[in-house]
Amino acid sequence: MKELGRLITAMVTPFKADGSIDFDQTKKLAKALVASGSDGIVVAGTTGESPTVTWEEEHALFKAVKEAVGDGARIIAGTGSNSTAEAVENTIKAEKLGVDAALLVVPYYNKPTQEGLYRHFKAVADATTMPIILYNVPSRTITSLSAETTVRLSKIPNIVGTKEASGNLGEIARIIDETQKMRPDFTVWSGNDSDTLPMMAIGAHGVISVASHLVGLQIKQMMESFAAGKLDEAAALHRHLTPIFNNLFVVANPIPVKYALNYIGFRVGAPRLPLVEPDEKTAAFIRDTLKGYHIDLPLN
């Protein structure tokens, strides 16, 4: 399997004033993310507002970002759904469009059992030869993918890793410990920027990040310092970055990061309803946070 990267950005979807996708800005942003340290880009994930982006728009986004970055970064398509049939169909289409991997979120709202989750992800994996990354984010899906089920799924060859945003370090440690015993190439990424260094300390590989829109080079330096054994340096960077990690989630993602990008001069438009731009109190809080940071993202 091709290395998918240590720093992967869950990219926002830029919109025009009329609410349509701004493909020129999409391509510009993808290139800027690569220039600021991203090894890979998740397209049409939650941060990309997948709930309000149509399938046709998603497929156009996969194609546009792949064209923009070429071999400069891995393109990971957000193809998950709470309908197994839809997730299968969307993943097959993404593979035909030439993306490098697919990210599949735990099915939301219908609250499947662990057996249902296993069969859901297995059905998608069986329908494609593409690498599959699981995505556990119980704060959004309610249902959590258990460590036991994740380990069971890791036995499927093209399920290559998991994005863990549960914040449950005990469960995550179990996933890492048990998968490494039987499949050392199974990769665990942090799904929360604030958990990246603690998770790497127990064996995670990296992060699928939101803050990397703004401080990607600094996040990459933190991870590379840790990997090189420079623990004090990594810890200092983590402490410095913690406020921006946390404050970009003051309200629902991607509202804060889209506001921040617009504020620094990289126009990505407003979110689509039912998400809205932050109120002035929240906007001021985000602006105040940004004052403490050098922004890595190139604007030109």
mmCIF file of N, CA, C and O in Angstrom, residues 30-122:
data_model
loop_
_atom_site.group_PDB
_atom_site.id
_atom_site.type_symbol
_atom_site.label_atom_id
_atom_site.label_comp_id
_atom_site.label_asym_id
_atom_site.label_seq_id
_atom_site.Cartn_x
_atom_site.Cartn_y
_atom_site.Cartn_z
ATOM 1 N N ALA A 30 -6.296 23.352 -2.261
ATOM 2 C CA ALA A 30 -5.622 22.049 -2.240
ATOM 3 C C ALA A 30 -4.120 22.227 -2.433
ATOM 4 O O ALA A 30 -3.307 21.625 -1.713
ATOM 5 N N LYS A 31 -3.731 23.049 -3.395
ATOM 6 C CA LYS A 31 -2.308 23.292 -3.635
ATOM 7 C C LYS A 31 -1.661 23.984 -2.449
ATOM 8 O O LYS A 31 -0.517 23.673 -2.068
ATOM 9 N N ALA A 32 -2.376 24.927 -1.832
ATOM 10 C CA ALA A 32 -1.832 25.646 -0.679
ATOM 11 C C ALA A 32 -1.641 24.716 0.516
ATOM 12 O O ALA A 32 -0.667 24.851 1.270
ATOM 13 N N LEU A 33 -2.535 23.769 0.684
ATOM 14 C CA LEU A 33 -2.398 22.816 1.779
ATOM 15 C C LEU A 33 -1.181 21.929 1.591
ATOM 16 O O LEU A 33 -0.445 21.646 2.544
ATOM 17 N N VAL A 34 -0.935 21.511 0.365
ATOM 18 C CA VAL A 34 0.267 20.718 0.092
ATOM 19 C C VAL A 34 1.515 21.554 0.383
ATOM 20 O O VAL A 34 2.478 21.070 0.992
ATOM 21 N N ALA A 35 1.474 22.824 -0.011
ATOM 22 C CA ALA A 35 2.616 23.709 0.213
ATOM 23 C C ALA A 35 2.855 23.965 1.697
ATOM 24 O O ALA A 35 3.979 24.290 2.102
ATOM 25 N N SER A 36 1.824 23.814 2.514
ATOM 26 C CA SER A 36 1.976 24.044 3.948
ATOM 27 C C SER A 36 2.001 22.743 4.748
ATOM 28 O O SER A 36 1.628 22.715 5.921
ATOM 29 N N GLY A 37 2.461 21.660 4.108
ATOM 30 C CA GLY A 37 2.816 20.464 4.850
ATOM 31 C C GLY A 37 1.924 19.257 4.741
ATOM 32 O O GLY A 37 2.277 18.190 5.248
ATOM 33 N N SER A 38 0.782 19.375 4.084
ATOM 34 C CA SER A 38 -0.132 18.234 4.032
ATOM 35 C C SER A 38 0.386 17.147 3.101
ATOM 36 O O SER A 38 0.732 17.417 1.950
ATOM 37 N N ASP A 39 0.424 15.922 3.613
ATOM 38 C CA ASP A 39 0.782 14.751 2.802
ATOM 39 C C ASP A 39 -0.424 14.214 2.049
ATOM 40 O O ASP A 39 -0.286 13.538 1.026
ATOM 41 N N GLY A 40 -1.602 14.474 2.585
ATOM 42 C CA GLY A 40 -2.835 13.993 1.994
ATOM 43 C C GLY A 40 -3.963 14.961 2.273
ATOM 44 O O GLY A 40 -3.864 15.820 3.159
ATOM 45 N N ILE A 41 -5.046 14.826 1.518
ATOM 46 C CA ILE A 41 -6.206 15.699 1.660
ATOM 47 C C ILE A 41 -7.467 14.847 1.635
ATOM 48 O O ILE A 41 -7.671 14.052 0.703
ATOM 49 N N VAL A 42 -8.303 15.010 2.656
ATOM 50 C CA VAL A 42 -9.626 14.396 2.645
ATOM 51 C C VAL A 42 -10.584 15.364 1.968
ATOM 52 O O VAL A 42 -10.704 16.529 2.369
ATOM 53 N N VAL A 43 -11.253 14.892 0.941
ATOM 54 C CA VAL A 43 -12.200 15.697 0.175
ATOM 55 C C VAL A 43 -13.613 15.210 0.480
ATOM 56 O O VAL A 43 -13.883 14.007 0.442
ATOM 57 N N ALA A 44 -14.489 16.159 0.795
ATOM 58 C CA ALA A 44 -15.896 15.855 1.079
ATOM 59 C C ALA A 44 -16.065 15.004 2.326
ATOM 60 O O ALA A 44 -16.908 14.103 2.381
ATOM 61 N N GLY A 45 -15.260 15.307 3.340
ATOM 62 C CA GLY A 45 -15.513 14.760 4.667
ATOM 63 C C GLY A 45 -16.451 15.681 5.418
ATOM 64 O O GLY A 45 -17.058 16.595 4.839
ATOM 65 N N THR A 46 -16.565 15.483 6.720
ATOM 66 C CA THR A 46 -17.438 16.343 7.519
ATOM 67 C C THR A 46 -16.994 17.791 7.423
ATOM 68 O O THR A 46 -17.821 18.706 7.296
ATOM 69 N N THR A 47 -15.668 18.038 7.475
ATOM 70 C CA THR A 47 -15.158 19.396 7.371
ATOM 71 C C THR A 47 -15.476 19.991 6.013
ATOM 72 O O THR A 47 -15.615 21.205 5.866
ATOM 73 N N GLY A 48 -15.602 19.144 5.004
ATOM 74 C CA GLY A 48 -15.994 19.580 3.669
ATOM 75 C C GLY A 48 -17.492 19.687 3.476
ATOM 76 O O GLY A 48 -17.965 19.846 2.338
ATOM 77 N N GLU A 49 -18.259 19.607 4.577
ATOM 78 C CA GLU A 49 -19.721 19.771 4.580
ATOM 79 C C GLU A 49 -20.423 18.703 3.736
ATOM 80 O O GLU A 49 -21.398 18.968 3.031
ATOM 81 N N SER A 50 -19.943 17.480 3.868
ATOM 82 C CA SER A 50 -20.532 16.385 3.094
ATOM 83 C C SER A 50 -22.045 16.233 3.265
ATOM 84 O O SER A 50 -22.716 15.827 2.309
ATOM 85 N N PRO A 51 -22.631 16.560 4.438
ATOM 86 C CA PRO A 51 -24.082 16.390 4.531
ATOM 87 C C PRO A 51 -24.884 17.261 3.564
ATOM 88 O O PRO A 51 -26.030 16.918 3.238
ATOM 89 N N THR A 52 -24.291 18.377 3.100
ATOM 90 C CA THR A 52 -25.038 19.259 2.200
ATOM 91 C C THR A 52 -24.387 19.367 0.828
ATOM 92 O O THR A 52 -24.769 20.224 0.022
ATOM 93 N N VAL A 53 -23.420 18.513 0.549
ATOM 94 C CA VAL A 53 -22.813 18.434 -0.787
ATOM 95 C C VAL A 53 -23.387 17.208 -1.492
ATOM 96 O O VAL A 53 -23.365 16.105 -0.941
ATOM 97 N N THR A 54 -23.926 17.398 -2.680
ATOM 98 C CA THR A 54 -24.553 16.284 -3.391
ATOM 99 C C THR A 54 -23.501 15.307 -3.897
ATOM 100 O O THR A 54 -22.316 15.632 -3.996
ATOM 101 N N TRP A 55 -23.940 14.121 -4.250
ATOM 102 C CA TRP A 55 -23.021 13.132 -4.810
ATOM 103 C C TRP A 55 -22.321 13.685 -6.051
ATOM 104 O O TRP A 55 -21.117 13.515 -6.224
ATOM 105 N N GLU A 56 -23.107 14.318 -6.924
ATOM 106 C CA GLU A 56 -22.514 14.845 -8.158
ATOM 107 C C GLU A 56 -21.443 15.880 -7.834
ATOM 108 O O GLU A 56 -20.368 15.908 -8.472
ATOM 109 N N GLU A 57 -21.702 16.716 -6.840
ATOM 110 C CA GLU A 57 -20.714 17.710 -6.427
ATOM 111 C C GLU A 57 -19.489 17.034 -5.807
ATOM 112 O O GLU A 57 -18.350 17.444 -6.056
ATOM 113 N N GLU A 58 -19.710 16.011 -5.005
ATOM 114 C CA GLU A 58 -18.587 15.279 -4.413
ATOM 115 C C GLU A 58 -17.682 14.713 -5.496
ATOM 116 O O GLU A 58 -16.455 14.841 -5.433
ATOM 117 N N HIS A 59 -18.269 14.097 -6.487
ATOM 118 C CA HIS A 59 -17.476 13.478 -7.544
ATOM 119 C C HIS A 59 -16.695 14.528 -8.326
ATOM 120 O O HIS A 59 -15.534 14.307 -8.696
ATOM 121 N N ALA A 60 -17.305 15.684 -8.543
ATOM 122 C CA ALA A 60 -16.601 16.781 -9.211
ATOM 123 C C ALA A 60 -15.457 17.297 -8.341
ATOM 124 O O ALA A 60 -14.391 17.657 -8.847
ATOM 125 N N LEU A 61 -15.654 17.301 -7.025
ATOM 126 C CA LEU A 61 -14.590 17.719 -6.105
ATOM 127 C C LEU A 61 -13.429 16.735 -6.127
ATOM 128 O O LEU A 61 -12.257 17.141 -6.152
ATOM 129 N N PHE A 62 -13.725 15.439 -6.103
ATOM 130 C CA PHE A 62 -12.655 14.434 -6.147
ATOM 131 C C PHE A 62 -11.791 14.660 -7.395
ATOM 132 O O PHE A 62 -10.559 14.656 -7.330
ATOM 133 N N LYS A 63 -12.456 14.845 -8.515
ATOM 134 C CA LYS A 63 -11.749 15.015 -9.784
ATOM 135 C C LYS A 63 -10.922 16.299 -9.779
ATOM 136 O O LYS A 63 -9.754 16.311 -10.196
ATOM 137 N N ALA A 64 -11.508 17.393 -9.297
ATOM 138 C CA ALA A 64 -10.824 18.691 -9.314
ATOM 139 C C ALA A 64 -9.588 18.691 -8.431
ATOM 140 O O ALA A 64 -8.523 19.195 -8.817
ATOM 141 N N VAL A 65 -9.701 18.128 -7.230
ATOM 142 C CA VAL A 65 -8.561 18.130 -6.309
ATOM 143 C C VAL A 65 -7.467 17.206 -6.824
ATOM 144 O O VAL A 65 -6.271 17.533 -6.732
ATOM 145 N N LYS A 66 -7.852 16.071 -7.373
ATOM 146 C CA LYS A 66 -6.855 15.162 -7.944
ATOM 147 C C LYS A 66 -6.103 15.850 -9.079
ATOM 148 O O LYS A 66 -4.873 15.751 -9.186
ATOM 149 N N GLU A 67 -6.819 16.555 -9.928
ATOM 150 C CA GLU A 67 -6.181 17.292 -11.026
ATOM 151 C C GLU A 67 -5.250 18.378 -10.495
ATOM 152 O O GLU A 67 -4.181 18.625 -11.052
ATOM 153 N N ALA A 68 -5.657 19.026 -9.414
ATOM 154 C CA ALA A 68 -4.890 20.155 -8.890
ATOM 155 C C ALA A 68 -3.558 19.732 -8.292
ATOM 156 O O ALA A 68 -2.541 20.398 -8.498
ATOM 157 N N VAL A 69 -3.538 18.641 -7.545
ATOM 158 C CA VAL A 69 -2.315 18.282 -6.821
ATOM 159 C C VAL A 69 -1.536 17.154 -7.481
ATOM 160 O O VAL A 69 -0.365 16.937 -7.134
ATOM 161 N N GLY A 70 -2.143 16.443 -8.406
ATOM 162 C CA GLY A 70 -1.431 15.358 -9.080
ATOM 163 C C GLY A 70 -0.895 14.345 -8.088
ATOM 164 O O GLY A 70 -1.621 13.839 -7.227
ATOM 165 N N ASP A 71 0.406 14.067 -8.189
ATOM 166 C CA ASP A 71 1.041 13.129 -7.276
ATOM 167 C C ASP A 71 1.647 13.830 -6.057
ATOM 168 O O ASP A 71 2.387 13.211 -5.290
ATOM 169 N N GLY A 72 1.316 15.106 -5.879
ATOM 170 C CA GLY A 72 1.893 15.859 -4.770
ATOM 171 C C GLY A 72 1.317 15.522 -3.417
ATOM 172 O O GLY A 72 1.900 15.874 -2.381
ATOM 173 N N ALA A 73 0.160 14.862 -3.396
ATOM 174 C CA ALA A 73 -0.469 14.462 -2.137
ATOM 175 C C ALA A 73 -1.458 13.349 -2.430
ATOM 176 O O ALA A 73 -1.954 13.219 -3.554
ATOM 177 N N ARG A 74 -1.756 12.549 -1.411
ATOM 178 C CA ARG A 74 -2.776 11.511 -1.534
ATOM 179 C C ARG A 74 -4.161 12.153 -1.409
ATOM 180 O O ARG A 74 -4.381 13.004 -0.539
ATOM 181 N N ILE A 75 -5.081 11.742 -2.259
ATOM 182 C CA ILE A 75 -6.450 12.244 -2.208
ATOM 183 C C ILE A 75 -7.335 11.154 -1.626
ATOM 184 O O ILE A 75 -7.410 10.041 -2.151
ATOM 185 N N ILE A 76 -7.971 11.485 -0.529
ATOM 186 C CA ILE A 76 -8.807 10.537 0.211
ATOM 187 C C ILE A 76 -10.250 11.030 0.133
ATOM 188 O O ILE A 76 -10.560 12.135 0.591
ATOM 189 N N ALA A 77 -11.100 10.241 -0.468
ATOM 190 C CA ALA A 77 -12.478 10.642 -0.706
ATOM 191 C C ALA A 77 -13.356 10.275 0.486
ATOM 192 O O ALA A 77 -13.331 9.133 0.954
ATOM 193 N N GLY A 78 -14.119 11.239 0.954
ATOM 194 C CA GLY A 78 -15.119 10.954 1.977
ATOM 195 C C GLY A 78 -16.334 10.327 1.304
ATOM 196 O O GLY A 78 -17.123 11.030 0.662
ATOM 197 N N THR A 79 -16.491 9.028 1.431
ATOM 198 C CA THR A 79 -17.565 8.327 0.718
ATOM 199 C C THR A 79 -18.551 7.640 1.669
ATOM 200 O O THR A 79 -19.374 6.850 1.228
ATOM 201 N N GLY A 80 -18.458 7.951 2.943
ATOM 202 C CA GLY A 80 -19.307 7.271 3.919
ATOM 203 C C GLY A 80 -20.754 7.713 3.863
ATOM 204 O O GLY A 80 -21.090 8.782 3.343
ATOM 205 N N SER A 81 -21.610 6.885 4.414
ATOM 206 C CA SER A 81 -23.046 7.157 4.489
ATOM 207 C C SER A 81 -23.638 6.284 5.580
ATOM 208 O O SER A 81 -23.034 5.297 5.995
ATOM 209 N N ASN A 82 -24.837 6.651 6.039
ATOM 210 C CA ASN A 82 -25.533 5.738 6.939
ATOM 211 C C ASN A 82 -26.343 4.703 6.185
ATOM 212 O O ASN A 82 -27.015 3.857 6.784
ATOM 213 N N SER A 83 -26.265 4.730 4.868
ATOM 214 C CA SER A 83 -26.830 3.690 4.005
ATOM 215 C C SER A 83 -25.676 2.903 3.410
ATOM 216 O O SER A 83 -24.839 3.449 2.694
ATOM 217 N N THR A 84 -25.621 1.611 3.686
ATOM 218 C CA THR A 84 -24.532 0.792 3.171
ATOM 219 C C THR A 84 -24.523 0.781 1.648
ATOM 220 O O THR A 84 -23.460 0.912 1.022
ATOM 221 N N ALA A 85 -25.675 0.668 1.032
ATOM 222 C CA ALA A 85 -25.735 0.636 -0.430
ATOM 223 C C ALA A 85 -25.184 1.927 -1.025
ATOM 224 O O ALA A 85 -24.458 1.910 -2.031
ATOM 225 N N GLU A 86 -25.520 3.067 -0.410
ATOM 226 C CA GLU A 86 -25.017 4.345 -0.916
ATOM 227 C C GLU A 86 -23.505 4.449 -0.720
ATOM 228 O O GLU A 86 -22.791 4.951 -1.596
ATOM 229 N N ALA A 87 -23.013 3.999 0.420
ATOM 230 C CA ALA A 87 -21.566 4.050 0.674
ATOM 231 C C ALA A 87 -20.811 3.178 -0.331
ATOM 232 O O ALA A 87 -19.741 3.565 -0.826
ATOM 233 N N VAL A 88 -21.352 2.016 -0.636
ATOM 234 C CA VAL A 88 -20.732 1.135 -1.631
ATOM 235 C C VAL A 88 -20.684 1.828 -2.987
ATOM 236 O O VAL A 88 -19.635 1.900 -3.644
ATOM 237 N N GLU A 89 -21.821 2.352 -3.422
ATOM 238 C CA GLU A 89 -21.894 2.991 -4.740
ATOM 239 C C GLU A 89 -20.962 4.197 -4.830
ATOM 240 O O GLU A 89 -20.261 4.385 -5.838
ATOM 241 N N ASN A 90 -20.937 5.006 -3.786
ATOM 242 C CA ASN A 90 -20.107 6.206 -3.798
ATOM 243 C C ASN A 90 -18.621 5.858 -3.804
ATOM 244 O O ASN A 90 -17.808 6.515 -4.462
ATOM 245 N N THR A 91 -18.246 4.810 -3.089
ATOM 246 C CA THR A 91 -16.846 4.392 -3.044
ATOM 247 C C THR A 91 -16.400 3.832 -4.383
ATOM 248 O O THR A 91 -15.279 4.115 -4.850
ATOM 249 N N ILE A 92 -17.248 3.062 -5.022
ATOM 250 C CA ILE A 92 -16.928 2.539 -6.354
ATOM 251 C C ILE A 92 -16.703 3.689 -7.335
ATOM 252 O O ILE A 92 -15.748 3.685 -8.126
ATOM 253 N N LYS A 93 -17.562 4.691 -7.296
ATOM 254 C CA LYS A 93 -17.421 5.843 -8.185
ATOM 255 C C LYS A 93 -16.119 6.587 -7.901
ATOM 256 O O LYS A 93 -15.395 6.976 -8.832
ATOM 257 N N ALA A 94 -15.798 6.786 -6.620
ATOM 258 C CA ALA A 94 -14.565 7.487 -6.261
ATOM 259 C C ALA A 94 -13.344 6.746 -6.780
ATOM 260 O O ALA A 94 -12.387 7.357 -7.279
ATOM 261 N N GLU A 95 -13.369 5.427 -6.681
ATOM 262 C CA GLU A 95 -12.239 4.638 -7.190
ATOM 263 C C GLU A 95 -12.071 4.845 -8.686
ATOM 264 O O GLU A 95 -10.945 5.007 -9.189
ATOM 265 N N LYS A 96 -13.165 4.885 -9.429
ATOM 266 C CA LYS A 96 -13.102 5.093 -10.871
ATOM 267 C C LYS A 96 -12.540 6.469 -11.225
ATOM 268 O O LYS A 96 -11.945 6.652 -12.291
ATOM 269 N N LEU A 97 -12.702 7.440 -10.310
ATOM 270 C CA LEU A 97 -12.197 8.789 -10.536
ATOM 271 C C LEU A 97 -10.726 8.941 -10.170
ATOM 272 O O LEU A 97 -10.144 10.006 -10.355
ATOM 273 N N GLY A 98 -10.121 7.877 -9.640
ATOM 274 C CA GLY A 98 -8.681 7.876 -9.452
ATOM 275 C C GLY A 98 -8.168 8.380 -8.121
ATOM 276 O O GLY A 98 -6.983 8.689 -8.001
ATOM 277 N N VAL A 99 -9.036 8.445 -7.091
ATOM 278 C CA VAL A 99 -8.541 8.857 -5.785
ATOM 279 C C VAL A 99 -7.691 7.735 -5.188
ATOM 280 O O VAL A 99 -7.688 6.604 -5.676
ATOM 281 N N ASP A 100 -6.979 8.067 -4.125
ATOM 282 C CA ASP A 100 -6.018 7.125 -3.560
ATOM 283 C C ASP A 100 -6.588 6.253 -2.447
ATOM 284 O O ASP A 100 -6.060 5.172 -2.167
ATOM 285 N N ALA A 101 -7.639 6.714 -1.785
ATOM 286 C CA ALA A 101 -8.224 5.977 -0.664
ATOM 287 C C ALA A 101 -9.597 6.563 -0.377
ATOM 288 O O ALA A 101 -9.961 7.625 -0.911
ATOM 289 N N ALA A 102 -10.348 5.883 0.474
ATOM 290 C CA ALA A 102 -11.660 6.379 0.896
ATOM 291 C C ALA A 102 -11.731 6.406 2.411
ATOM 292 O O ALA A 102 -11.184 5.524 3.086
ATOM 293 N N LEU A 103 -12.370 7.429 2.938
ATOM 294 C CA LEU A 103 -12.627 7.574 4.367
ATOM 295 C C LEU A 103 -14.110 7.337 4.596
ATOM 296 O O LEU A 103 -14.952 8.024 4.003
ATOM 297 N N LEU A 104 -14.435 6.368 5.466
ATOM 298 C CA LEU A 104 -15.834 6.023 5.707
ATOM 299 C C LEU A 104 -16.198 6.215 7.172
ATOM 300 O O LEU A 104 -15.664 5.535 8.051
ATOM 301 N N VAL A 105 -17.097 7.146 7.395
ATOM 302 C CA VAL A 105 -17.546 7.452 8.741
ATOM 303 C C VAL A 105 -18.476 6.359 9.250
ATOM 304 O O VAL A 105 -19.158 5.673 8.469
ATOM 305 N N VAL A 106 -18.495 6.166 10.557
ATOM 306 C CA VAL A 106 -19.471 5.277 11.179
ATOM 307 C C VAL A 106 -20.882 5.739 10.808
ATOM 308 O O VAL A 106 -21.185 6.933 10.881
ATOM 309 N N PRO A 107 -21.754 4.837 10.356
ATOM 310 C CA PRO A 107 -23.120 5.233 10.021
ATOM 311 C C PRO A 107 -23.815 5.942 11.185
ATOM 312 O O PRO A 107 -23.759 5.490 12.337
ATOM 313 N N TYR A 108 -24.442 7.039 10.866
ATOM 314 C CA TYR A 108 -25.023 7.949 11.838
ATOM 315 C C TYR A 108 -26.547 7.801 11.852
ATOM 316 O O TYR A 108 -27.165 7.320 10.917
ATOM 317 N N TYR A 109 -27.147 8.194 12.926
ATOM 318 C CA TYR A 109 -28.601 8.314 13.124
ATOM 319 C C TYR A 109 -29.322 6.989 13.287
ATOM 320 O O TYR A 109 -30.136 6.841 14.202
ATOM 321 N N ASN A 110 -29.040 5.992 12.445
ATOM 322 C CA ASN A 110 -29.802 4.747 12.575
ATOM 323 C C ASN A 110 -29.266 3.801 13.645
ATOM 324 O O ASN A 110 -29.841 2.760 13.878
ATOM 325 N N LYS A 111 -28.151 4.137 14.292
ATOM 326 C CA LYS A 111 -27.640 3.450 15.488
ATOM 327 C C LYS A 111 -27.470 1.931 15.300
ATOM 328 O O LYS A 111 -28.085 1.133 15.999
ATOM 329 N N PRO A 112 -26.613 1.515 14.369
ATOM 330 C CA PRO A 112 -26.405 0.075 14.176
ATOM 331 C C PRO A 112 -25.676 -0.567 15.354
ATOM 332 O O PRO A 112 -24.983 0.107 16.120
ATOM 333 N N THR A 113 -25.815 -1.861 15.472
ATOM 334 C CA THR A 113 -25.040 -2.627 16.442
ATOM 335 C C THR A 113 -23.608 -2.777 15.934
ATOM 336 O O THR A 113 -23.292 -2.465 14.784
ATOM 337 N N GLN A 114 -22.730 -3.334 16.780
ATOM 338 C CA GLN A 114 -21.356 -3.569 16.349
ATOM 339 C C GLN A 114 -21.310 -4.573 15.194
ATOM 340 O O GLN A 114 -20.503 -4.431 14.273
ATOM 341 N N GLU A 115 -22.185 -5.561 15.216
ATOM 342 C CA GLU A 115 -22.238 -6.503 14.100
ATOM 343 C C GLU A 115 -22.669 -5.785 12.818
ATOM 344 O O GLU A 115 -22.133 -6.041 11.722
ATOM 345 N N GLY A 116 -23.637 -4.870 12.942
ATOM 346 C CA GLY A 116 -24.058 -4.093 11.785
ATOM 347 C C GLY A 116 -22.936 -3.221 11.250
ATOM 348 O O GLY A 116 -22.762 -3.084 10.024
ATOM 349 N N LEU A 117 -22.160 -2.625 12.146
ATOM 350 C CA LEU A 117 -21.020 -1.817 11.716
ATOM 351 C C LEU A 117 -20.004 -2.677 10.977
ATOM 352 O O LEU A 117 -19.468 -2.280 9.942
ATOM 353 N N TYR A 118 -19.719 -3.849 11.513
ATOM 354 C CA TYR A 118 -18.767 -4.752 10.861
ATOM 355 C C TYR A 118 -19.236 -5.089 9.446
ATOM 356 O O TYR A 118 -18.463 -4.983 8.475
ATOM 357 N N ARG A 119 -20.490 -5.460 9.310
ATOM 358 C CA ARG A 119 -20.989 -5.854 7.991
ATOM 359 C C ARG A 119 -21.020 -4.662 7.030
ATOM 360 O O ARG A 119 -20.780 -4.817 5.822
ATOM 361 N N HIS A 120 -21.336 -3.479 7.552
ATOM 362 C CA HIS A 120 -21.352 -2.262 6.732
ATOM 363 C C HIS A 120 -19.982 -2.013 6.113
ATOM 364 O O HIS A 120 -19.840 -1.881 4.882
ATOM 365 N N PHE A 121 -18.948 -1.945 6.963
ATOM 366 C CA PHE A 121 -17.608 -1.641 6.452
ATOM 367 C C PHE A 121 -17.068 -2.779 5.580
ATOM 368 O O PHE A 121 -16.378 -2.522 4.590
ATOM 369 N N LYS A 122 -17.384 -4.004 5.933
ATOM 370 C CA LYS A 122 -16.936 -5.138 5.121
ATOM 371 C C LYS A 122 -17.562 -5.086 3.733
ATOM 372 O O LYS A 122 -16.887 -5.369 2.725
#
